[in-house]
Coordinates of C-alpha atoms and ligand atoms in Angstrom, one line a residue:
X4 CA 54.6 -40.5 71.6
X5 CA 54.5 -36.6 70.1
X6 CA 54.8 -34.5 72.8
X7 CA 52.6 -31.4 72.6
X8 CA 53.9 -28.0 71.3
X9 CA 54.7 -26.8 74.9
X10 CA 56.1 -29.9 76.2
X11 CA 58.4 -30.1 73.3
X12 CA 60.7 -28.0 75.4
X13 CA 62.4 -28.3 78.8
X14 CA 60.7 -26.4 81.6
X15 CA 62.0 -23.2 82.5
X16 CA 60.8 -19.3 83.8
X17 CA 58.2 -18.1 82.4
X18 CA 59.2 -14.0 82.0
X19 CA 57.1 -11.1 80.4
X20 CA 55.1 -11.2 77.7
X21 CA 56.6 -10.8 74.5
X22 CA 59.9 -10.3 76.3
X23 CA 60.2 -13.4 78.4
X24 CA 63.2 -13.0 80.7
X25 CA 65.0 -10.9 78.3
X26 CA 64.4 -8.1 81.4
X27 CA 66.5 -9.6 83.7
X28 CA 69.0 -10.8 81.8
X29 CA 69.6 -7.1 80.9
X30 CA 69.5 -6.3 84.5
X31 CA 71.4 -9.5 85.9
X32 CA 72.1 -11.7 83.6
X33 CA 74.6 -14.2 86.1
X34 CA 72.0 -14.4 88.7
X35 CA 69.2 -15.3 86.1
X36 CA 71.1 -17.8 84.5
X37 CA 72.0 -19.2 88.3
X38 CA 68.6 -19.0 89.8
X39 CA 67.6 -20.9 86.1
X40 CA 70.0 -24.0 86.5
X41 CA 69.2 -24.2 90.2
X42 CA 65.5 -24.5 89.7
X43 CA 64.5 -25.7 86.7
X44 CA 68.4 -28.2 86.2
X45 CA 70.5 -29.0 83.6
X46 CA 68.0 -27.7 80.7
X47 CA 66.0 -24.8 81.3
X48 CA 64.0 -23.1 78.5
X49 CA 63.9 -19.1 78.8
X50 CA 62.1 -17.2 76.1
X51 CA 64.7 -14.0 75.5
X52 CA 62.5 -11.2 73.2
X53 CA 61.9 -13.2 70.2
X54 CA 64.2 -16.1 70.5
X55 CA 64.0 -19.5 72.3
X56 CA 67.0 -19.7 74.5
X57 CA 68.5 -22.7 76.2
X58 CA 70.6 -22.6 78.9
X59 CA 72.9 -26.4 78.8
X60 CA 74.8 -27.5 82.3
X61 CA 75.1 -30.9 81.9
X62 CA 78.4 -31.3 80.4
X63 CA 77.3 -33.9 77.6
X64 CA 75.1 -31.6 76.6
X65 CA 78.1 -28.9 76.4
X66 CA 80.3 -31.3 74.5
X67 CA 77.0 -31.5 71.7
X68 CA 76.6 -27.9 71.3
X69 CA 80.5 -27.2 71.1
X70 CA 82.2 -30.3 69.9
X71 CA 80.1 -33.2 68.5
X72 CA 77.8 -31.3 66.6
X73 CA 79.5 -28.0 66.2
X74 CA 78.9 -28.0 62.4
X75 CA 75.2 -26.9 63.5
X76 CA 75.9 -23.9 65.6
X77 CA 77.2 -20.6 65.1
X78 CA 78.4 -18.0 67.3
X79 CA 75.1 -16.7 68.6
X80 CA 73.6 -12.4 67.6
X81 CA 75.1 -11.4 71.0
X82 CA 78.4 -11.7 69.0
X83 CA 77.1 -9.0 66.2
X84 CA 77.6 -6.2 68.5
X85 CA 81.8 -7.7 68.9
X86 CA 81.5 -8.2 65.4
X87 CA 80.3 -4.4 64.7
X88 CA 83.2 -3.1 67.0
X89 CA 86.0 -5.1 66.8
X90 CA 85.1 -6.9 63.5
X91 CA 85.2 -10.3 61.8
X92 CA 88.3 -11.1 63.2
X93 CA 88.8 -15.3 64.9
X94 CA 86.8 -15.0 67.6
X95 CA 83.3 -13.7 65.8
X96 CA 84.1 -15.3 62.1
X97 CA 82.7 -18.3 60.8
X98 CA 83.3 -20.9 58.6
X99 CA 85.4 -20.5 55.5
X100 CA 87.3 -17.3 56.8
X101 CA 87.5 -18.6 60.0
X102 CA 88.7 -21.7 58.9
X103 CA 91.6 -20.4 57.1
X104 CA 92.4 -17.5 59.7
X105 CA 92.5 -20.2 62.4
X106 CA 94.9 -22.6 60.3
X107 CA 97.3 -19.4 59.8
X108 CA 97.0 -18.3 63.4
X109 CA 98.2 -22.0 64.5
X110 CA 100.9 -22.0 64.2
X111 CA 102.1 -18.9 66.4
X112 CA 101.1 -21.0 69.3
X113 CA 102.7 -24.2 68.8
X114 CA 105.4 -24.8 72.3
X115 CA 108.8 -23.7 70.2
X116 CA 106.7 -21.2 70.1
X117 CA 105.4 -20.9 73.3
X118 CA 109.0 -21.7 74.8
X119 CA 110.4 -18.4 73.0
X120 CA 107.1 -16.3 74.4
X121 CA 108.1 -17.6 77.9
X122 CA 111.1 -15.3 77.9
X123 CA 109.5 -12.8 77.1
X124 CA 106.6 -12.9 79.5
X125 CA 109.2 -13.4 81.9
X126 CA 110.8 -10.2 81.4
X127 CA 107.9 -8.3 80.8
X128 CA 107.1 -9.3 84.6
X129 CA 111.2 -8.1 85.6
X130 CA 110.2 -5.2 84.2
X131 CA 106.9 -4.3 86.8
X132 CA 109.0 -6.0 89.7
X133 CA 111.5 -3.6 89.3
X134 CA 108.4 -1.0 89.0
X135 CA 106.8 -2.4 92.3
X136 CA 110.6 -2.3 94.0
X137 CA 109.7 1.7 93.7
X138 CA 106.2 1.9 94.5
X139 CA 106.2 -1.1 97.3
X140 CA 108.8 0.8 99.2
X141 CA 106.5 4.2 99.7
X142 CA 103.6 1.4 101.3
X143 CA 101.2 3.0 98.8
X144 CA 98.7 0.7 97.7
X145 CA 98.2 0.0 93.7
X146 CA 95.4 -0.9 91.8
X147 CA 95.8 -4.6 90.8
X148 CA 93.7 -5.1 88.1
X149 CA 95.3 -1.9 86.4
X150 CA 98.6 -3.5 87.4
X151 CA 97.6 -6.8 85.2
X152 CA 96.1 -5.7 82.7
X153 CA 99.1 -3.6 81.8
X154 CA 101.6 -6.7 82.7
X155 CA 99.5 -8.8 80.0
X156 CA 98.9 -6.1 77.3
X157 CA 102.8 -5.8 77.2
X158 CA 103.5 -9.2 77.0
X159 CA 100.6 -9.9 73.9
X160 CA 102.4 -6.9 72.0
X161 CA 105.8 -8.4 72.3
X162 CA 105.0 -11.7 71.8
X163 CA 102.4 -11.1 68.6
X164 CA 103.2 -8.5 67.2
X165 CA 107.0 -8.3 68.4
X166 CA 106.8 -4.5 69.3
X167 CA 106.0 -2.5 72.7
X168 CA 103.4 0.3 71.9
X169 CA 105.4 3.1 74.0
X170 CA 103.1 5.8 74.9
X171 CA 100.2 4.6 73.1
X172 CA 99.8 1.8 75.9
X173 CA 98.2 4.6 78.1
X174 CA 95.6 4.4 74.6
X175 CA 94.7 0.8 75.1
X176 CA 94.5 1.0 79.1
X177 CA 91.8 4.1 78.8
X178 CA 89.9 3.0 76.0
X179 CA 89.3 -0.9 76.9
X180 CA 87.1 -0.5 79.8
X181 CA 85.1 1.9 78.1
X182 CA 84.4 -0.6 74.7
X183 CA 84.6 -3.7 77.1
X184 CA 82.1 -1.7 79.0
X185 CA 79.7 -0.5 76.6
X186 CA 79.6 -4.1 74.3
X187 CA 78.7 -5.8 77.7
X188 CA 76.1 -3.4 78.7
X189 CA 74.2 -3.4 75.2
X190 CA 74.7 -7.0 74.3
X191 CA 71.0 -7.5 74.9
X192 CA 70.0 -4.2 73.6
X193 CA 67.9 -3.2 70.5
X194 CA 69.9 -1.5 67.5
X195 CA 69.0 1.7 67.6
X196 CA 70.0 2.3 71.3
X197 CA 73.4 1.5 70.4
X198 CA 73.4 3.9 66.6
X199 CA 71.8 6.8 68.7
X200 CA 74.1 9.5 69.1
X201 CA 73.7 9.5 72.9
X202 CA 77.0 10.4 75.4
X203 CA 77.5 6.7 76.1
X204 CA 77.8 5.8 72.4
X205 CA 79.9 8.9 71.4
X206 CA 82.7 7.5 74.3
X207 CA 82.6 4.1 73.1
X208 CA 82.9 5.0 69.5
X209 CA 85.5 7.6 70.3
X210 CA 87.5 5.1 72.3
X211 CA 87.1 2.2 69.0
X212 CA 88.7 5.2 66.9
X213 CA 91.5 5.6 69.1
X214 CA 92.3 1.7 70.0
X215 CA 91.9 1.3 66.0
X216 CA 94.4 3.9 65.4
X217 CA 96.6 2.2 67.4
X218 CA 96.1 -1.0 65.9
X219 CA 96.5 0.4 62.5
X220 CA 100.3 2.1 63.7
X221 CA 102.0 -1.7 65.0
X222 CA 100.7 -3.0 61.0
X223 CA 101.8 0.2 59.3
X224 CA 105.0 0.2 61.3
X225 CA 105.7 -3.1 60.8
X226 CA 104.9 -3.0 56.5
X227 CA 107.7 -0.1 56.8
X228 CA 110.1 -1.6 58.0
X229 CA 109.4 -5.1 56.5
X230 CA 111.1 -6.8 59.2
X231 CA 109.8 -10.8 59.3
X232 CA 109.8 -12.2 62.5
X233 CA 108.4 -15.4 63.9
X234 CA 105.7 -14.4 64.6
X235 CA 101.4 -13.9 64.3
X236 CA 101.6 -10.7 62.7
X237 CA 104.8 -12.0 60.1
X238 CA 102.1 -14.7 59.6
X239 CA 98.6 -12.7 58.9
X240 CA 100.9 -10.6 56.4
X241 CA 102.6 -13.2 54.6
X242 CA 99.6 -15.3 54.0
X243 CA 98.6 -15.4 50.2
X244 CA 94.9 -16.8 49.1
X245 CA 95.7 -20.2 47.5
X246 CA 93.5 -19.7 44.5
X247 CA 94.2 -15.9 44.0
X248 CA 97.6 -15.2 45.7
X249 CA 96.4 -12.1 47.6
X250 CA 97.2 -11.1 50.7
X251 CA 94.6 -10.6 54.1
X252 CA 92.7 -7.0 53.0
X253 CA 93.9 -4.5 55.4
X254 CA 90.3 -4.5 57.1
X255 CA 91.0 -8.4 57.8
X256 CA 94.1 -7.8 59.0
X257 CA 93.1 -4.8 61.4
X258 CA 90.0 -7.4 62.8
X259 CA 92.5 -9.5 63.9
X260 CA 95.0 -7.7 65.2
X261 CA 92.5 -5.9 67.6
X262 CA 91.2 -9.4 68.3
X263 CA 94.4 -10.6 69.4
X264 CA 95.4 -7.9 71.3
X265 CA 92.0 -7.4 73.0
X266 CA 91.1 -11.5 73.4
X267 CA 94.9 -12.2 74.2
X268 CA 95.5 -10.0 77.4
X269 CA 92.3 -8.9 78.8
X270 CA 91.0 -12.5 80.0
X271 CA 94.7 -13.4 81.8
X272 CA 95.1 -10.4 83.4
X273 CA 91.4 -10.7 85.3
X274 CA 92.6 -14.5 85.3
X275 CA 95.4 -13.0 87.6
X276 CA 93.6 -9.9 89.8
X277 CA 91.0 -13.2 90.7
X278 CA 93.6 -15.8 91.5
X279 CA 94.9 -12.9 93.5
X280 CA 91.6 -11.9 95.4
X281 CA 91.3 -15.0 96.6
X282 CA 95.1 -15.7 97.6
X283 CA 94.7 -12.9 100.1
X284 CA 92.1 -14.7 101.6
X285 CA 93.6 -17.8 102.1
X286 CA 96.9 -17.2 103.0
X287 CA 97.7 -20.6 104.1
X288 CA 97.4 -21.6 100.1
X289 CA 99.3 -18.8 99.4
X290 CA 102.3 -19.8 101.1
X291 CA 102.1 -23.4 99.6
X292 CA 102.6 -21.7 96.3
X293 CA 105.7 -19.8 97.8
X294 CA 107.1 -22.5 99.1
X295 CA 106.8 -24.4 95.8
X296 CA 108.6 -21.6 94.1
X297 CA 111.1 -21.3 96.6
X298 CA 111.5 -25.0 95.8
X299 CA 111.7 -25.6 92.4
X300 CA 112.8 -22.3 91.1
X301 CA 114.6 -20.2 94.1
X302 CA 115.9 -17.3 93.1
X303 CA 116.8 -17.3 89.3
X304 CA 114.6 -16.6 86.8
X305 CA 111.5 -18.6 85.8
X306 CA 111.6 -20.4 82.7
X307 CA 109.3 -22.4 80.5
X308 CA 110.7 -25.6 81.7
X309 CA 109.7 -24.9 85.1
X310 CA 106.3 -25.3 84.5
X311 CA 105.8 -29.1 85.0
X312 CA 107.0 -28.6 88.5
X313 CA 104.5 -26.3 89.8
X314 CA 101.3 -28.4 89.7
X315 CA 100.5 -26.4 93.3
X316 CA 100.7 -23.0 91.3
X317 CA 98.7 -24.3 88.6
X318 CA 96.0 -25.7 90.5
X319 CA 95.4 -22.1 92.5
X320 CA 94.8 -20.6 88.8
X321 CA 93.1 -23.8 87.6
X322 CA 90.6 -22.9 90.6
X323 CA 90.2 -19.2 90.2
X324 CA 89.3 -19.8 86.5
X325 CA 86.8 -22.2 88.0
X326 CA 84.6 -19.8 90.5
X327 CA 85.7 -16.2 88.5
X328 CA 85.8 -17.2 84.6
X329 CA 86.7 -14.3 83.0
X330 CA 84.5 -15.4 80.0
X331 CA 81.5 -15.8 82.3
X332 CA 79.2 -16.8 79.3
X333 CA 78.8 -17.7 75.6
X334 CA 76.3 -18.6 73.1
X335 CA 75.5 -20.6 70.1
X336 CA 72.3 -20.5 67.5
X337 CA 71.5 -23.7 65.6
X338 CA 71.3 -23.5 62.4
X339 CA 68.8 -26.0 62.1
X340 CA 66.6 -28.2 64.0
X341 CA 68.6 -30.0 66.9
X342 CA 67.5 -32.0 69.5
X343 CA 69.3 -32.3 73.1
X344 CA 68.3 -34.4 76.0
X345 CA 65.3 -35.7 74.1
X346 CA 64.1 -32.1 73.6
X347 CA 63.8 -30.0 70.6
X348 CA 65.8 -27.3 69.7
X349 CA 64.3 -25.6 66.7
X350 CA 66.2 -23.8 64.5
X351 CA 67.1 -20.3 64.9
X352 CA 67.0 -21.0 68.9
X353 CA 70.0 -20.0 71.2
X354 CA 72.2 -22.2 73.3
X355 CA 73.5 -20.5 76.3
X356 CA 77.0 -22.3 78.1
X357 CA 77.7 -19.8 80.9
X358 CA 80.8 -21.9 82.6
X359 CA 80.3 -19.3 85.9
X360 CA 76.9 -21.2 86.1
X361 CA 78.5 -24.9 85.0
X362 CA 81.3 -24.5 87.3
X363 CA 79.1 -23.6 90.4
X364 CA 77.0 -26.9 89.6
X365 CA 76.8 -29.1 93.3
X366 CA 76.6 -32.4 91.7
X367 CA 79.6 -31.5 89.2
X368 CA 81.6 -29.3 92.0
X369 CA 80.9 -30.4 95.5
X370 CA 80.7 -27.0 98.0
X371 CA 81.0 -25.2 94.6
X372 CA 81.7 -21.8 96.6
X373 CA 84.7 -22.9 98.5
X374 CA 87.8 -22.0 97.1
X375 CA 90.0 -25.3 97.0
X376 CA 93.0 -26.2 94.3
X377 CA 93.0 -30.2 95.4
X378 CA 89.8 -30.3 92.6
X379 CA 92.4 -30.1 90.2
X380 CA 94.8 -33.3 91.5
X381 CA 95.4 -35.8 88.7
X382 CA 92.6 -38.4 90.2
X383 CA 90.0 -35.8 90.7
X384 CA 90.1 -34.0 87.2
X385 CA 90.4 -37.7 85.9
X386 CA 87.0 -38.7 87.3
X387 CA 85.4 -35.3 86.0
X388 CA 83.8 -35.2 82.6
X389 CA 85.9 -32.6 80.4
X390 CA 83.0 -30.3 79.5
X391 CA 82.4 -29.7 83.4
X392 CA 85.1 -27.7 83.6
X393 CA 85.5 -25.0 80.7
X394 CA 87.0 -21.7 81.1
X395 CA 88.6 -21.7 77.4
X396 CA 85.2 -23.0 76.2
X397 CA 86.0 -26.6 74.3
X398 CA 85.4 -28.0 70.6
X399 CA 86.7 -26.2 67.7
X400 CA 86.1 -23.2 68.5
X401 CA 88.3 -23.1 71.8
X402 CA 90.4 -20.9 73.0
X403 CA 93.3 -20.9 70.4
X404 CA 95.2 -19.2 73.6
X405 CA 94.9 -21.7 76.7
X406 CA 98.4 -23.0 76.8
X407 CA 99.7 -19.6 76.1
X408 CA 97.3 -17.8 79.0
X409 CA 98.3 -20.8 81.4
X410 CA 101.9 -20.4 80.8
X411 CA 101.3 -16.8 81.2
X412 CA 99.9 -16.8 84.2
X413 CA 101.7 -19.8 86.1
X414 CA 104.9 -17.8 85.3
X415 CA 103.9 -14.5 86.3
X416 CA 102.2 -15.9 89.6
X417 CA 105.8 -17.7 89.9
X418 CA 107.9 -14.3 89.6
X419 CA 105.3 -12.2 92.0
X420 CA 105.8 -14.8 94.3
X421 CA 109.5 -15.0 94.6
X422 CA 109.4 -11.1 95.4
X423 CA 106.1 -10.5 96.7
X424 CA 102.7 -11.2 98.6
X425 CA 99.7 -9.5 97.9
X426 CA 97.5 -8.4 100.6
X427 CA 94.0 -6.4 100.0
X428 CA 93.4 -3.2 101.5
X429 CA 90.7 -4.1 103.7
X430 CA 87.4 -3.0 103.7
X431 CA 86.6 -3.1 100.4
X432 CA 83.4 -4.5 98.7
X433 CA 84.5 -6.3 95.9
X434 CA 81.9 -8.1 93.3
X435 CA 82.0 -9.7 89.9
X436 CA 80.6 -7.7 87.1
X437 CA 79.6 -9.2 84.1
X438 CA 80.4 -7.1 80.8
X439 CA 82.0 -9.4 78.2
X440 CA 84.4 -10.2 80.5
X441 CA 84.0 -10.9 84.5
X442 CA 85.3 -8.2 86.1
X443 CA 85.8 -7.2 89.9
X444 CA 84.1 -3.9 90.4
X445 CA 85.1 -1.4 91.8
X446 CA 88.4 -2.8 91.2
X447 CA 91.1 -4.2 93.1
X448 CA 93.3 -2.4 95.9
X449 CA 96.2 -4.1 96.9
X450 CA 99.3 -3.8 99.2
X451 CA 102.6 -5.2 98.2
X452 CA 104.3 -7.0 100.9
X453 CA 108.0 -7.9 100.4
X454 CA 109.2 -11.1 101.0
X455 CA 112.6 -11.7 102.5
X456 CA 115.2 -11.7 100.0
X457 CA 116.7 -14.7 98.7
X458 CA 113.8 -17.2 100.1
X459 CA 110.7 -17.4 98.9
X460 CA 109.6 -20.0 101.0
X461 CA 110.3 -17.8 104.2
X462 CA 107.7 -15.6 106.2
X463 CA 107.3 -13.0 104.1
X464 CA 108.3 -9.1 106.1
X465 CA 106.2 -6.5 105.9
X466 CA 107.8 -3.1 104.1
X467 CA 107.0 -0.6 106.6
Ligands
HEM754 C1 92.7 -16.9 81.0 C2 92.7 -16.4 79.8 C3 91.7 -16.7 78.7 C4 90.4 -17.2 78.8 C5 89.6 -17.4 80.1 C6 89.9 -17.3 77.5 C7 88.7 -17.8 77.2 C8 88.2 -18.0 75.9 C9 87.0 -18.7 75.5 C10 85.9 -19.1 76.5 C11 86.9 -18.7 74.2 C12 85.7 -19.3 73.4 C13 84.6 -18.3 73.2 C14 83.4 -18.9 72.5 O1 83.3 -20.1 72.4 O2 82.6 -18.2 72.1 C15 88.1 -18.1 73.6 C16 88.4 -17.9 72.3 C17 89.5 -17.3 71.8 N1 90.6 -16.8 72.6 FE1 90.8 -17.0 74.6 N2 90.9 -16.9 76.6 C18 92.0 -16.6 77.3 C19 93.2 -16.2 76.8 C20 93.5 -16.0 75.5 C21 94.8 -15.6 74.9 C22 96.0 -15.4 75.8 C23 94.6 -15.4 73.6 C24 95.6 -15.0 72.5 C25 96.9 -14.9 72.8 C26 93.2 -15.8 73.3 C27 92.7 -15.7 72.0 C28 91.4 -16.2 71.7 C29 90.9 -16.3 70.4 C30 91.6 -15.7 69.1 C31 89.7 -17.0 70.4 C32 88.8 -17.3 69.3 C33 89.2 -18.7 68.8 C34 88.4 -19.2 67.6 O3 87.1 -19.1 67.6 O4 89.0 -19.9 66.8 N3 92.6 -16.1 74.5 N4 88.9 -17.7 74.7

C-alpha cells in the first residue's frame, strides 16, 4: 500500500517553521542529534531549513549510505564551507578527481610505508620526552592538547612531506583553532554571514592566508631543491594526467597538501588528549597499559613490530575513539531517490552518520557511557556489526589514514608510558565541543608524573 506523503518518512521532531530543527542544530547540534536517536530510534526525520535530513544509527543502514550504495551519495553542502577554505582537496572531492587523487595518495600508506613512518613517529615523540624531562622537573603543569597537537603536526610533516616546518609550526598551532573554529561554527550558517567583513571572518581568513602560506613554502621548497623522496608529496608532484601528461595544477596540489596536513594530525592528537582524559580517571586501566609496555617493550625504543603485542594499548584508544570521536559527525546527500528501511529518501535529502550518537547506542553498546577497553576483545568486536563502530567513517570514502593514526597513536601512548603518567589538574570542567572536530574545551591541563626509571611496569613516583 502507498503510504501518504507524510508517512513516507520516518517520524522525527517537528522544529520551527520553515526552519525545522535547523535552530538547534546551530546551537547544539550533539545533543539534538542524541535526544533524536533516543526518541524517535534508528531513523529519525528532522527538517534542517530547506532540506530533508536523516539521521541513520542502525548500522545496516550506515553500511547503505557509505558502502553498498555509495555511488548515490556525495559528501553533503556542510562540506562547501571545507571546500571554500581548505579546497577540493581528498576529503571534499568527488568522483573523477577524487578518484584519481585517492589512487595516487595510496600508495604513501601501504605498511613498508607505514613501517618507515613508525621511526619517525617514534622519534618525533623522543624528541617532546626529552622536552617534558625539562618542563616535568619544574612540576608545572602543560597544556595537553597543545602538547598533541604539536607531537602529531611534526610527525605528518616528516612523514608526508619529509620536512619539519621550523618556526613556521608556531603558524599552524595559532591559526588551526581559529579556521577549525570558525568552519565548525558556521557550518549551518547562511552565505552571507560567512562573506561579511565582520571581525570573526577577517581572523579566520587572515589565519587561511597565513596556514596557506605555509603550505605553499614545504611545495616551493621542495620544487627547489627537486629532492624525490618516498613519499606523498614526491607522489602528488610526480603524477602526470594519463591522457595529457600534465602535472597536479598548483591550486590542486596546495588543496591537498593543506588537507593532509590539517586531516592527518588534528584528529590523532584529540584521539590522544581523550584517550588521556579518561586514563587519568581510571588509573587502574592505566597501569595495565604500563605494565604491558613494561612487558613487551621495556626500555628500548618502540618499534612498528611491537604493535601486535599491545592489544591492551590498543583497546584503551579503540575505546576513546568510541565515546570522544574526534569526527563527531558526517553527512551525505543523495543524488537521487533512495529508499532506507522501507522509507523514502528523496533526492536532494541529507543523511546524517554522527558516530558520537552511533557509538552511544544501548542496544549496539551496553552502558554506552562507561569507559571500558574489554568491548574491543577479539569475541566481542566479532559479534558486533562493522558499521556500529566507525570513527574512520567506512566505505570508500574512509579514512585513507586509520592504520597510520592507529599506529600513531598506539606508539606514542607506548613511549609516554615508558616515561610518564598523566594526571589532570583537578578541578577542572572539561566538555566536548563540537566544531569539525570534537574538541575538549577549555582544554586540557595536565601534570606529568615520572615513572621510575628503567620499569615501566613499576608504581610510578611522583616528581616533587
Ligand atoms: C584518529 C585519527 C583520525 C580520525 C578519527 C579520522 C577520521 C576520518 C573520517 C571519519 C573520515 C571520513 C569523513 C567522511 O566520510 O566524510 C576521514 C577521511 C579522511 N582522513 Fe582521516 N581520521 C584520522 C586520521 C587521519 C590521518 C592520520 C590522515 C592522514 C595522514 C587522515 C586523512 C584523511 C583523508 C585524506 C580523508 C579523506 C579520504 C577520502 O575521502 O578519500 N586521517 N578521516
Amino acid at each position: 500500500m502507498a503510504r501518504s506523503d507524510s508517512s513516507r518518512y520516518p517520524p522525527g521532531p517537528r522544529g520551527y517553521p520553515f526552519l525545522g530543527v535547523l535552530p538547534h542544530l546551530r546551537a547544539n547540534p550533539i545533543r539534538t542529534f542524541l535526544d533524536a536517536a533516543d526518541r524517535y530510534g534508528d531513523l529519525v526525520h528532522l527538517k534542517a531549513g530547506p532540506y530533508h535530513g536523516f539521521l541513520l544509527t542502525d548500522p545496516a543502514h550506515i553500511r547503505h549510505v557509505l558502502q553498498d550504495n555509495a555511488r548515490n551519495y556525495h559528501k553533503s553542502p556542510l562540506y562547501d564551507r571545507l571546500r571554500d577554505n581548505i579546497g577540493n582537496g581528498l576529503l571534499t572531492s568527488e568522483d573523477a578527481l577524487w578518484l584519481r587523487q585517492r589512487r595516487l595518495a595510496q600508495p604513501a600508506f601501504h605498511c613498508p610505508r607505514l613501517i618507515a613512518m613508525a621511526e619517525a613517529m617514534v622519534a618525533c615523540t623522543e624528541q617532546m620526552l626529552q622536552r617534558w624531562d625539562r618542563t616535568a622537573s619544574i612540576g608545572e603543569p602543560v597544556d595537553l592538547v597543545a602538547e598533541m597537537m604539536a607531537l602529531t603536526q611534526a610527525i605528518i610533516v616528516r612523514t608526508m612531506f619529509s620536512t619539519d616546518l621550523g618556526e613556521a609550526a608556531e603558524v599552524v598551532n595559532r591559526t588551526w583553532p581559529v579556521i577549525n573554529r570558525r568552519i565548525g561554527e558556521t557550518f549551518w550558517a547562511t552565505k552571507l554571514e560567512t562573506t561579511l567583513p565582520l571581525p570573526a571572518n577577517r581572523r579566520f581568513w587572515r589565519a587561511l592566508g597565513e596556514l596557506e602560506a605555509v603550505v605553499y613554502r614545504i611545495i616551493a621548497e621542495r620544487r627547489r631543491s627537486g629532492r624525490d623522496e618516498p613519499d606523498l608529496l614526491s607522489m602528488f608532484l610526480s603524477a602526470r594526467d594519463d591522457e595529457t601528461g600534465a602535472g597536479m595544477s598548483d591550486r590542486q596540489l596546495r588543496d591537498e597538501v593543506v588537507t593532509m596536513l590539517l586531516a592527518g594530525h588534528e584528529t590523532t592528537s584529540l584521539a590522544l588528549s581523550w584517550t588521556y582524559y579518561l586514563l587519568a580517571q581510571h588509573p587502574e586501566i592505566e597501569r595495565g597499559i604500563a605494565e604491558e609496555v613494561g612487558r613487551v617493550i621495556g626500555d628500548r625504543r618502540p618499534s612498528f613490530a611491537d604493535l601486535d603485542k599491545l592489544p591492551r594499548t590498543r583497546r584503551v584508544i579503540e575505546e576513546s575513539l568510541r565515546l570522544y570521536p574526534p569526527a563527531w559527525g558526517f553527512s551525505r546527500q543523495a543524488l537521487r531517490d533512495d529508499e532506507i528501511g522501507g522509507y523514502h529518501i528523496p533526492k536532494g535529502a541529507l543523511t546524517f552518520v554522527i558516530p558520537f550518537v552511533v557509538h552511544r547506542r544501548p542496544k549496539l553498546w551496553p552502558e554506552p557511557e562507561r569507559f571500558d577497553p574489554e568491548r574491543f576483545a577479539p569475541e566481542q568486536e566479532a559479534a558486533r556489526h562493522r558499521f556500529a563502530y566507525i570513527p574512520f567513517g567506512g566505505g570508500p570514502r574512509g579514512c585513507i589514514g586509520n592504520h597510520f593514526a592507529m599506529a600513531e597513536a598506539m606508539l606514542i601512548v607506548a613511549g609516554i608510558a615508558q616515561r610518564y603518567r598523566i594526571e589532570l589538574v583537578p578541578g577542572q570542567n572539561i566538555r566536548a565541543e563540537p566544531l569539525i572536530t570534537l574538541r575538549p574545551s577549555p582544554g586540557i591541563r595536565a601534570i606529568l608524573v615520572k615513572r621510575a626509571s628503567g620499569d615501566a611496569s613499576s608504581r610510578p613516583r611522583a616528581v616533587s
